[in-house]
mmCIF file with all atom_site columns, C-alpha atoms in Angstrom:
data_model
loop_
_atom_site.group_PDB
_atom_site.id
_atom_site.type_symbol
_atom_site.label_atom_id
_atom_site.label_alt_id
_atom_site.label_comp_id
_atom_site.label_asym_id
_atom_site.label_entity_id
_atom_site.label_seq_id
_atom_site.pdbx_PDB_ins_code
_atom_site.Cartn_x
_atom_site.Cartn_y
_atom_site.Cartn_z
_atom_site.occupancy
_atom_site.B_iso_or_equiv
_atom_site.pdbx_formal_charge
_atom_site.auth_seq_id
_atom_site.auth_comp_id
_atom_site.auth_asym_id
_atom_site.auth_atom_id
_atom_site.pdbx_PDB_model_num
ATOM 1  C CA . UNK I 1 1  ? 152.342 53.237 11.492 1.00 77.00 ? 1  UNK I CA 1
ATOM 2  C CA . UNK I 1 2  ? 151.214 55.588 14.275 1.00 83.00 ? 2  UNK I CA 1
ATOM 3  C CA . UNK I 1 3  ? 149.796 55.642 17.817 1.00 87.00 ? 3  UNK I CA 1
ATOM 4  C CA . UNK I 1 4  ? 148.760 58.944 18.963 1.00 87.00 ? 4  UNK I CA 1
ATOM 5  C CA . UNK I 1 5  ? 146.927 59.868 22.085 1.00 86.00 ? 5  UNK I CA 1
ATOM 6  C CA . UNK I 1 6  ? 145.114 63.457 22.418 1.00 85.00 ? 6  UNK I CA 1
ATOM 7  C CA . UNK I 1 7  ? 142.406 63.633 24.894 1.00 82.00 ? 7  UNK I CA 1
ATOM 8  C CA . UNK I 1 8  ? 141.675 67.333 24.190 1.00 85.00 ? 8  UNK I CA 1
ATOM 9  C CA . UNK I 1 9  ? 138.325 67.815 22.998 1.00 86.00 ? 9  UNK I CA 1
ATOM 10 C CA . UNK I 1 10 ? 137.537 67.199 19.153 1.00 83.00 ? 10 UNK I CA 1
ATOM 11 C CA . UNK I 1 11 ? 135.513 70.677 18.978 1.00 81.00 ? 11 UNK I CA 1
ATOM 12 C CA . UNK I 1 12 ? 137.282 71.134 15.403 1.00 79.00 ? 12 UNK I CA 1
ATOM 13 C CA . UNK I 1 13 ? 138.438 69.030 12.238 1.00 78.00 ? 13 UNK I CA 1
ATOM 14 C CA . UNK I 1 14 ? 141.934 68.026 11.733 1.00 72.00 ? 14 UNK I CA 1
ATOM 15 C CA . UNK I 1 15 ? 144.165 70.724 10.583 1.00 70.00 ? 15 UNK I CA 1
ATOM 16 C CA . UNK I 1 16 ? 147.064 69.467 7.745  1.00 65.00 ? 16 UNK I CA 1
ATOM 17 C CA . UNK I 1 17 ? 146.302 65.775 9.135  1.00 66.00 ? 17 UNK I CA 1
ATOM 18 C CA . UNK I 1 18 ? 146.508 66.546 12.484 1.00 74.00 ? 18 UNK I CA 1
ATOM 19 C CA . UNK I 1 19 ? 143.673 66.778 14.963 1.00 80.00 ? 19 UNK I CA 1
ATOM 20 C CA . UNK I 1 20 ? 142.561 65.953 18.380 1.00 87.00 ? 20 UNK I CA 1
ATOM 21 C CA . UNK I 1 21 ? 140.344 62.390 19.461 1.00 90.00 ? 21 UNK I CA 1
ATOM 22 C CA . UNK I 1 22 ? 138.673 63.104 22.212 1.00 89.00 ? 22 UNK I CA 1
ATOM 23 C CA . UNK I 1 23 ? 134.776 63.599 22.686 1.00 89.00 ? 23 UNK I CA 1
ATOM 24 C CA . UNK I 1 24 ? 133.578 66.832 21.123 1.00 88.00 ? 24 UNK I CA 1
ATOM 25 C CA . UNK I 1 25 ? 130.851 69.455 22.479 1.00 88.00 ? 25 UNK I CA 1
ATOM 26 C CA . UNK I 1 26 ? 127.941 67.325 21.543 1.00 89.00 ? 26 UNK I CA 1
ATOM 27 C CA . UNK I 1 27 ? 129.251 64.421 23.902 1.00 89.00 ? 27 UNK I CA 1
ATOM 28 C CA . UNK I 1 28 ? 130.082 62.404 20.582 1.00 89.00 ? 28 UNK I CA 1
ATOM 29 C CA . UNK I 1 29 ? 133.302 60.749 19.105 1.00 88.00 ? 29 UNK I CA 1
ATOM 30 C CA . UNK I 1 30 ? 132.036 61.579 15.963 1.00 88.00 ? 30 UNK I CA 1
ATOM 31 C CA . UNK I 1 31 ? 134.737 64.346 15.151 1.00 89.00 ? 31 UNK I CA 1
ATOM 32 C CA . UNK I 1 32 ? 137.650 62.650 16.696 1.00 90.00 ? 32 UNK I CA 1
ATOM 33 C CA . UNK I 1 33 ? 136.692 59.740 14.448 1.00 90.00 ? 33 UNK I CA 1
ATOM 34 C CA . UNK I 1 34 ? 137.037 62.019 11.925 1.00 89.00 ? 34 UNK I CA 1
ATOM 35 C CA . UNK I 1 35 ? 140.287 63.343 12.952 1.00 90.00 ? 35 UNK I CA 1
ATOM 36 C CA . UNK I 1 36 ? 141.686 59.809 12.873 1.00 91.00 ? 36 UNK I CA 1
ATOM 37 C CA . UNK I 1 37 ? 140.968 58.804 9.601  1.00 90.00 ? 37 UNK I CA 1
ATOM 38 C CA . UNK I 1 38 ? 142.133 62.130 8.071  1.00 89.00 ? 38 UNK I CA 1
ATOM 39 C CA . UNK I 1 39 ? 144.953 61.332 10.358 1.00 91.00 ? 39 UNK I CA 1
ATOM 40 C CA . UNK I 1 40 ? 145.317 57.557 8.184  1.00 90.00 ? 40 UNK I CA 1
ATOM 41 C CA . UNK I 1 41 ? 145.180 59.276 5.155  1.00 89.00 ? 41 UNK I CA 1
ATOM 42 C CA . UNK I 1 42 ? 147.859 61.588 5.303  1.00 91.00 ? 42 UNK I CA 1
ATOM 43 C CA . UNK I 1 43 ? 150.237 58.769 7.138  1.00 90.00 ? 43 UNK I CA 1
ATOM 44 C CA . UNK I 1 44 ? 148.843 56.621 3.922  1.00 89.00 ? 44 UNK I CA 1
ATOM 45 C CA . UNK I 1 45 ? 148.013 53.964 6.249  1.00 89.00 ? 45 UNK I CA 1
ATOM 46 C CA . UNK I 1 46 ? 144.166 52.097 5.114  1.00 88.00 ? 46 UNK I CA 1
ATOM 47 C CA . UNK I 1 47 ? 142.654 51.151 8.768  1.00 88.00 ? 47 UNK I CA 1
ATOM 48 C CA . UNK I 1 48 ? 142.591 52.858 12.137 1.00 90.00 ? 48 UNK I CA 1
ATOM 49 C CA . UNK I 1 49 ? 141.746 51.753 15.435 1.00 90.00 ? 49 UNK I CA 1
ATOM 50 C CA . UNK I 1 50 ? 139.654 54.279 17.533 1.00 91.00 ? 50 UNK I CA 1
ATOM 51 C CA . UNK I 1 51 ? 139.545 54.619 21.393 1.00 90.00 ? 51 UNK I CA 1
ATOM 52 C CA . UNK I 1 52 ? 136.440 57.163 22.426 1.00 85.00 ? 52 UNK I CA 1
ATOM 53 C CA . UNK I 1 53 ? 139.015 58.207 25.116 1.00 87.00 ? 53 UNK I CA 1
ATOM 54 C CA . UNK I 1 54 ? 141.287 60.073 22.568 1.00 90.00 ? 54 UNK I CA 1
ATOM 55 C CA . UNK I 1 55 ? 143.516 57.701 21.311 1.00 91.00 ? 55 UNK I CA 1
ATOM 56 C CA . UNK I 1 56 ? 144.088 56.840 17.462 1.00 92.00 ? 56 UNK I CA 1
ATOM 57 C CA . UNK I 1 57 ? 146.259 54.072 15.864 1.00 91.00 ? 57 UNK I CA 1
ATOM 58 C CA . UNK I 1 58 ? 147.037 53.913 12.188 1.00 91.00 ? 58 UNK I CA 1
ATOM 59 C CA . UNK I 1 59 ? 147.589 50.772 10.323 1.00 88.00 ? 59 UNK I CA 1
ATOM 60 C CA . UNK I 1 60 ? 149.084 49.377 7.243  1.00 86.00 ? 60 UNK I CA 1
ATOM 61 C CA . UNK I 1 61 ? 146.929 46.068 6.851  1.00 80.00 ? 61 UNK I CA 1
ATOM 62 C CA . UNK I 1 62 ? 147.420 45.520 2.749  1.00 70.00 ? 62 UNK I CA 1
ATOM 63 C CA . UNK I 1 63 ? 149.520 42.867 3.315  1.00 62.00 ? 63 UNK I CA 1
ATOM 64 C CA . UNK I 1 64 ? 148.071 41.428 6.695  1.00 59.00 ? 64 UNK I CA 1
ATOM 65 C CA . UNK I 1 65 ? 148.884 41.972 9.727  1.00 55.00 ? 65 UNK I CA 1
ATOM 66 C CA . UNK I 1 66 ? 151.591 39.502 11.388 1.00 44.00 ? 66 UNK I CA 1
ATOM 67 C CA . UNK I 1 67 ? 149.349 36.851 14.128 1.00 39.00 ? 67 UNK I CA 1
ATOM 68 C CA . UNK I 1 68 ? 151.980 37.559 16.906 1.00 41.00 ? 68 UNK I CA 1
ATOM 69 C CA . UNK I 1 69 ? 152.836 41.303 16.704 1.00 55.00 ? 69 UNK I CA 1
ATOM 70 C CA . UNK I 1 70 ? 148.833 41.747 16.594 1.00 57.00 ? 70 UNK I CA 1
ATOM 71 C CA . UNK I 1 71 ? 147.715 44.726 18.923 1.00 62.00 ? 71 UNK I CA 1
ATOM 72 C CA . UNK I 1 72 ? 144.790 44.032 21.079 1.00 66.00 ? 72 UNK I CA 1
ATOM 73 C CA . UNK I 1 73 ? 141.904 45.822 19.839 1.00 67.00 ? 73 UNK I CA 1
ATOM 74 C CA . UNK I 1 74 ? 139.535 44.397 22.823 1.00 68.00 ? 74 UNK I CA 1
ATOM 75 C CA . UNK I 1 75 ? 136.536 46.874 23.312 1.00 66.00 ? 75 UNK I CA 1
ATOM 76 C CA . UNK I 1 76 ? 137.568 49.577 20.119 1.00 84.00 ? 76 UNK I CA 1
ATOM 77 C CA . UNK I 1 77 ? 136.480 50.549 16.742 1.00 86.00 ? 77 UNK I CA 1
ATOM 78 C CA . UNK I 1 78 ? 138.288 49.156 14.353 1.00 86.00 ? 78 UNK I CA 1
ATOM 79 C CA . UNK I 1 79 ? 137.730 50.990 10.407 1.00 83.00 ? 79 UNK I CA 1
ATOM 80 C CA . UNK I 1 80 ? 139.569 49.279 7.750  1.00 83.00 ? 80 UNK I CA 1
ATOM 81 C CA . UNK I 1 81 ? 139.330 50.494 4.036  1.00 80.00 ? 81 UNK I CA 1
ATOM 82 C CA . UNK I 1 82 ? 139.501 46.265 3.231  1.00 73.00 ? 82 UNK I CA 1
ATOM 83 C CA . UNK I 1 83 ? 136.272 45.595 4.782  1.00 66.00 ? 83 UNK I CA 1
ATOM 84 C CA . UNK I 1 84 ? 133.000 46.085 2.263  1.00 56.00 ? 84 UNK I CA 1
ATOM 85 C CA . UNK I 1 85 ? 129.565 47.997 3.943  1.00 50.00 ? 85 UNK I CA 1
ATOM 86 C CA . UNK I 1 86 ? 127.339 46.502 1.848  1.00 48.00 ? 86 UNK I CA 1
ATOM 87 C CA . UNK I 1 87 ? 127.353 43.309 3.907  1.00 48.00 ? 87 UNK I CA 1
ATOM 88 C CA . UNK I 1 88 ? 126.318 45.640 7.553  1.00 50.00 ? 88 UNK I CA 1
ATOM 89 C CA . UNK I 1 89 ? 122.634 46.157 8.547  1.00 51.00 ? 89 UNK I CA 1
ATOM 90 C CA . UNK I 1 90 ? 121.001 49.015 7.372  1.00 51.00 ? 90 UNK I CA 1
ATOM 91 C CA . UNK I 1 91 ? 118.549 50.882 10.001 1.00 55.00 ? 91 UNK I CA 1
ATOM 92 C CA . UNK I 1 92 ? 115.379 52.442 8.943  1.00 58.00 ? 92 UNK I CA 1
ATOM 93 C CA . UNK I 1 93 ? 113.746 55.141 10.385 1.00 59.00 ? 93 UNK I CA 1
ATOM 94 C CA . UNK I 1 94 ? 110.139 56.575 9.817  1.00 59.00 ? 94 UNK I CA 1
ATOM 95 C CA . UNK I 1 95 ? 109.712 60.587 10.550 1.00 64.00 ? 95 UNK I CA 1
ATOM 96 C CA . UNK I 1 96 ? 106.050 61.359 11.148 1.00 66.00 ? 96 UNK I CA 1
ATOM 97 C CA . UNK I 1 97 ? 104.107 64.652 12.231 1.00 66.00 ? 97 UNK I CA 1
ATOM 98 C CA . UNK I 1 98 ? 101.389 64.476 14.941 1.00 66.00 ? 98 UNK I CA 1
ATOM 99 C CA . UNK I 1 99 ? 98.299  66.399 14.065 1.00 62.00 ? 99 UNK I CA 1
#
């Protein structure tokens, strides 16, 4: 549906859909992730690939996606609404105070 580059810094959440994808104050992608997938919801699109560089791609996957007009997606975060998170492996972590 859309490819959008915007390598500004992420340092706030998408405004009306739009926001930019690059790496925010904290050295994360976490807000440009974010961005994105605000981004895929207003373009009603249910996956988006995510480039920590600042680039975001929204997809319309509810049919499938055609073999040959498949974009490479080599190295990137792909997040798809289709896919279930129960499968993944969970982490645990134990907090603990020293005396």
């Amino acid at each position: 549906i859309e490819d959008e580059t915007d390598h500004r810094p992420a340092d706030s959440f998408a405004f009306r859909g739009k926001g930019s994808y690059g790496i925010n104050r904290f050295g994360q992608s976490t807000t440009g992730k974010f961005n994105c997938q605000v981004r895929m919801t207003m373009l009603g699109g249910d996956t988006f690939v995510f480039w920590s560089e600042g680039r975001c791609q929204v997809w319309r996957c509810h049919h499938g996606i055609d073999a040959p007009a498949t974009p490479s997606t080599d190295g990137q975060e792909v997040w798809s609404q289709h896919c279930s998170i129960s499968g993944q492996n969970h982490i645990m972590v134990h907090l603990f105070e020293w005396p």
